[in-house]
């Protein structure tokens, strides 16, 4: 099944394993997406692994593939072979890499999806040239990744960093993680809807969005809030101002800990950056320790968008493959 070209750096496949869909793409050495297949995410481990294998085999029929990388929203062990826990996937302490390697006869590695996105932005996108970089992926919640001196930082057990669960409000809003007051409860797509509802409860305002909330609070989404803010809706504009404040405060906390030279804002909410990023930068500049007496991190938005996880996973798989080949070559020469 393995397709190799002697002396060449092969194409690799990167797969975004999401809770709703899996997307698999062929990625070349410059980070370009050459081909993509997509399928719904099954709900059992066996069915999910079957679907992943089918996707890779379909791409192998059209391209010479040397390795596969999976970007997974969950905890990955230190050698990137096992999914310890993934809240939206049917894997728990599962040796996914080994299982797929045996089925596909191709090397397979795993990576946390935020780490994969960070690596892609560092190699080919908004983080190029950065040294100490924080990626904050704002979607339903907050995912995050750290690059320290040009290397991904995964922590002792492979689960760092959970920046979205820094407590910014003691005894604040309840979070699905079990804590209260987590940053992502104030700065995420979900938070946009919650902020709007709370604002209307304490300070009613006349607007089209407010009428929608009164009529059906459950229908409100972060995307609807952002779209309404784009149209100048008074409630939505206030919500985005509050969101920007929390983003700036959170980035100040992160900068106090890591002192990055660059922050990349990714995730679905990043597409609405013109509505909040300037205000967030101002709040960050005011709130960081030593404000006015230290250099500030540059804050950019993603260049690679939703493809970043696939691109990063594929590039990391290629790097692992090349390193394995180098080790094999050194062993062969020493004999």
C-alpha positions in Angstrom: 0.0 0.0 0.0 2.9 2.3 0.7 3.9 4.6 -2.2 7.5 5.9 -2.0 9.8 7.7 -4.4 13.4 6.9 -3.7 15.4 10.0 -2.8 12.3 12.3 -2.8 10.3 13.9 -0.1 6.9 12.3 -0.6 3.5 13.8 -0.3 1.7 13.3 3.0 -1.9 13.2 4.1 -3.2 15.4 6.9 -6.5 14.6 8.5 -8.7 16.9 10.6 -10.7 14.5 12.8 -13.6 16.6 13.9 -16.7 15.7 15.9 -18.9 16.2 12.9 -16.7 15.5 9.8 -13.3 14.1 8.9 -11.4 15.9 6.2 -8.3 14.4 4.7 -6.0 16.3 2.4 -2.9 15.6 0.4 -0.2 18.2 1.3 3.0 18.9 -0.6 6.3 20.1 0.9 5.3 23.8 0.6 2.1 23.4 2.5 -0.2 23.4 -0.5 -3.4 21.4 -0.4 -3.5 19.3 -3.5 -6.6 17.1 -3.0 -9.2 16.6 -0.3 -11.9 14.0 0.7 -14.5 14.4 3.4 -16.8 12.1 5.2 -19.1 12.3 8.3 -17.5 11.3 11.6 -18.8 7.9 12.8 -19.7 7.4 16.4 -17.8 4.1 17.2 -14.1 3.6 17.3 -14.1 0.9 14.7 -16.3 2.8 12.3 -14.2 5.9 12.7 -11.0 4.0 11.9 -12.7 2.4 8.9 -13.6 5.8 7.6 -10.1 7.2 8.1 -8.6 4.2 6.3 -11.0 4.6 3.4 -10.2 8.2 3.1 -6.4 7.6 3.0 -6.8 4.7 0.6 -8.8 6.9 -1.8 -6.1 9.5 -1.8 -3.4 6.9 -2.2 -5.0 5.8 -5.4 -4.4 9.3 -6.9 -1.1 10.4 -5.2 2.2 8.9 -3.9 1.8 9.1 -0.1 4.6 8.5 2.4 3.0 9.2 5.8 -0.2 10.3 7.5 -0.8 12.8 10.3 -4.1 13.1 12.3 -5.1 16.4 14.0 -7.3 15.4 16.9 -9.2 17.6 19.4 -8.1 15.7 22.5 -5.3 14.7 24.8 -2.5 12.9 22.9 0.3 11.0 24.7 3.9 12.0 24.6 5.0 9.9 21.6 1.9 11.0 19.6 0.7 7.4 19.2 -2.3 7.2 21.6 -5.5 9.3 22.1 -5.9 9.5 25.9 -9.2 11.3 25.7 -11.2 13.2 23.1 -14.5 14.7 24.3 -16.2 14.5 20.9 -14.7 11.3 19.6 -15.0 7.6 20.5 -11.4 7.1 21.5 -10.1 6.7 25.1 -6.6 5.4 25.7 -6.6 4.1 22.2 -3.4 3.3 20.2 -4.8 4.9 17.1 -1.5 5.4 15.3 -0.5 1.8 15.6 -3.9 0.6 14.4 -3.9 2.8 11.4 -0.2 2.1 10.6 -1.0 -1.6 10.5 -4.0 -1.2 8.3 -2.5 1.3 5.9 1.1 0.1 5.9 2.1 3.7 6.2 3.6 5.6 9.2 0.9 7.5 11.1 1.3 10.1 13.8 -1.2 12.0 16.0 -1.2 15.6 17.1 -3.4 17.9 19.1 -5.4 19.9 16.5 -4.2 23.3 18.0 -0.6 22.1 17.9 -1.0 21.0 14.3 -2.5 24.4 13.4 0.3 26.2 15.2 2.9 24.2 13.3 1.3 25.0 10.0 1.2 28.7 10.7 4.8 28.6 11.8 6.0 26.8 8.7 3.8 28.4 6.1 1.5 31.1 7.6 1.1 33.9 10.1 3.7 32.6 12.6 6.5 32.4 10.1 9.6 34.0 11.6 8.2 33.8 15.1 10.3 32.4 18.0 8.0 32.2 21.0 4.4 32.1 19.7 1.0 31.6 21.2 -1.9 30.4 19.1 -5.4 31.0 20.4 -8.0 29.2 18.4 -11.4 30.7 19.2 -14.4 28.7 18.2 -17.0 26.9 20.4 -14.4 27.2 23.1 -10.7 28.1 23.1 -7.9 25.8 21.9 -4.3 26.9 22.3 -0.8 26.0 21.4 2.7 27.2 22.3 5.8 27.4 20.2 9.0 28.0 22.3 12.2 28.7 20.5 10.7 27.3 17.3 9.6 24.0 19.0 6.1 22.9 19.9 5.6 22.7 23.7 3.4 19.8 24.6 4.1 19.6 28.4 5.1 16.6 30.4 2.1 14.5 29.6 1.2 15.9 26.2 -1.8 18.0 27.3 -0.3 21.6 27.4 -1.6 24.3 27.1 -5.2 24.5 28.2 -5.3 28.3 28.2 -9.1 28.3 27.6 -9.5 27.0 31.1 -7.5 29.6 32.9 -9.9 31.0 35.6 -10.5 34.7 34.8 -13.6 35.1 37.0 -13.7 33.3 40.4 -17.1 31.6 40.7 -18.0 32.8 37.3 -20.0 31.1 34.5 -20.1 27.3 34.7 -17.8 25.6 32.2 -18.3 22.1 30.7 -14.8 21.2 32.1 -16.3 21.3 35.6 -14.7 24.6 36.7 -16.3 28.1 36.8 -15.1 31.3 35.3 -12.9 29.9 32.6 -11.6 32.3 29.9 -13.5 30.5 27.1 -16.8 31.1 28.9 -16.2 34.9 28.2 -14.2 34.7 25.0 -15.6 32.2 22.5 -18.4 31.7 19.9 -20.5 30.3 22.7 -19.7 33.2 24.9 -21.0 35.7 22.3 -24.5 34.3 22.7 -24.3 34.1 26.5 -23.1 37.7 26.7 -26.0 38.9 24.6 -28.5 37.1 26.8 -27.0 38.4 30.0 -26.9 42.0 28.7 -30.6 41.9 27.8 -31.4 40.5 31.2 -29.8 43.5 33.0 -30.1 46.3 30.5 -32.7 45.8 27.7 -31.9 47.5 24.4 -34.0 47.9 21.3 -32.5 46.1 18.3 -33.3 43.5 15.7 -31.0 41.0 17.5 -32.7 41.7 20.8 -36.1 40.8 19.3 -34.7 37.5 18.0 -33.3 36.7 21.5 -36.6 37.5 23.2 -38.5 35.4 20.6 -36.2 32.3 20.8 -33.1 32.6 23.1 -32.0 29.1 22.1 -31.6 30.0 18.5 -28.9 32.6 19.2 -25.3 31.7 18.0 -22.0 33.5 18.0 -22.2 33.7 14.2 -25.5 35.5 14.4 -24.1 38.0 16.9 -21.1 38.7 14.7 -23.3 39.1 11.6 -25.5 41.5 13.5 -22.6 43.5 14.7 -21.3 43.8 11.1 -24.7 45.3 10.3 -24.4 47.8 13.2 -27.0 46.2 15.5 -26.6 48.1 18.9 -26.8 45.0 21.1 -24.4 43.0 18.9 -21.9 45.9 18.9 -22.0 46.0 22.7 -21.5 42.3 22.8 -18.4 42.5 20.6 -17.0 45.3 22.7 -17.3 43.0 25.8 -15.8 40.1 23.9 -12.8 42.3 22.8 -12.2 43.3 26.4 -12.1 39.7 27.6 -9.8 38.7 24.7 -7.4 41.6 25.5 -7.4 40.7 29.2 -6.8 37.0 28.5 -3.9 37.8 26.2 -2.4 40.0 28.9 -2.5 37.0 31.3 -0.9 34.8 28.7 1.8 37.3 27.9 2.6 37.7 31.6 3.3 33.9 31.7 5.0 33.3 28.4 6.2 36.7 27.1 5.6 35.7 23.4 6.8 37.8 20.5 3.7 36.8 18.5 0.1 35.8 19.1 -1.9 34.2 16.3 -5.7 34.3 16.6 -7.3 31.4 14.8 -10.6 29.5 14.9 -14.0 30.3 13.5 -14.4 33.6 15.4 -11.2 34.9 13.8 -13.1 35.6 10.6 -14.8 38.4 12.5 -11.6 39.9 13.7 -12.2 43.4 12.2 -15.1 43.7 14.7 -12.9 43.2 17.8 -9.2 42.9 17.2 -8.2 46.6 17.5 -10.1 47.0 20.8 -8.5 43.7 22.0 -5.0 45.0 21.2 -5.7 48.2 23.2 -7.0 46.2 26.2 -4.0 43.9 26.0 -1.6 46.9 25.9 -3.3 48.5 28.9 -3.6 45.3 31.0 -0.2 43.5 30.6 2.1 43.8 33.5 4.6 46.6 33.0 2.3 48.3 30.5 4.1 51.1 28.7 7.5 49.8 29.7 7.9 46.6 27.7 7.7 45.4 24.2 4.3 44.0 23.2 3.6 40.8 21.3 2.4 41.3 17.7 -1.1 40.0 17.3 -2.1 38.5 13.9 -4.9 36.4 12.6 -4.5 33.0 10.9 -3.4 32.9 7.2 -4.3 29.2 6.7 -7.8 29.2 8.2 -9.6 25.9 8.7 -6.9 24.0 6.6 -4.2 24.7 9.2 -4.7 21.6 11.2 -4.5 19.3 8.2 -1.5 21.1 6.8 0.3 21.0 10.2 -0.4 17.3 10.8 0.8 16.4 7.3 4.0 18.4 7.7 4.7 16.9 11.1 4.1 13.4 9.6 6.6 14.2 6.9 9.2 15.4 9.4 8.8 12.2 11.5 9.2 10.1 8.3 12.4 11.9 7.3 13.8 11.5 10.8 13.0 7.8 10.8 14.8 7.4 7.4 17.8 9.3 8.7 18.1 7.0 11.7 17.7 3.9 9.6 20.4 5.2 7.2 22.8 5.9 10.1 22.2 2.4 11.5 22.9 0.9 8.0 26.1 2.8 7.6 27.4 1.7 11.0 27.0 -2.0 10.2 
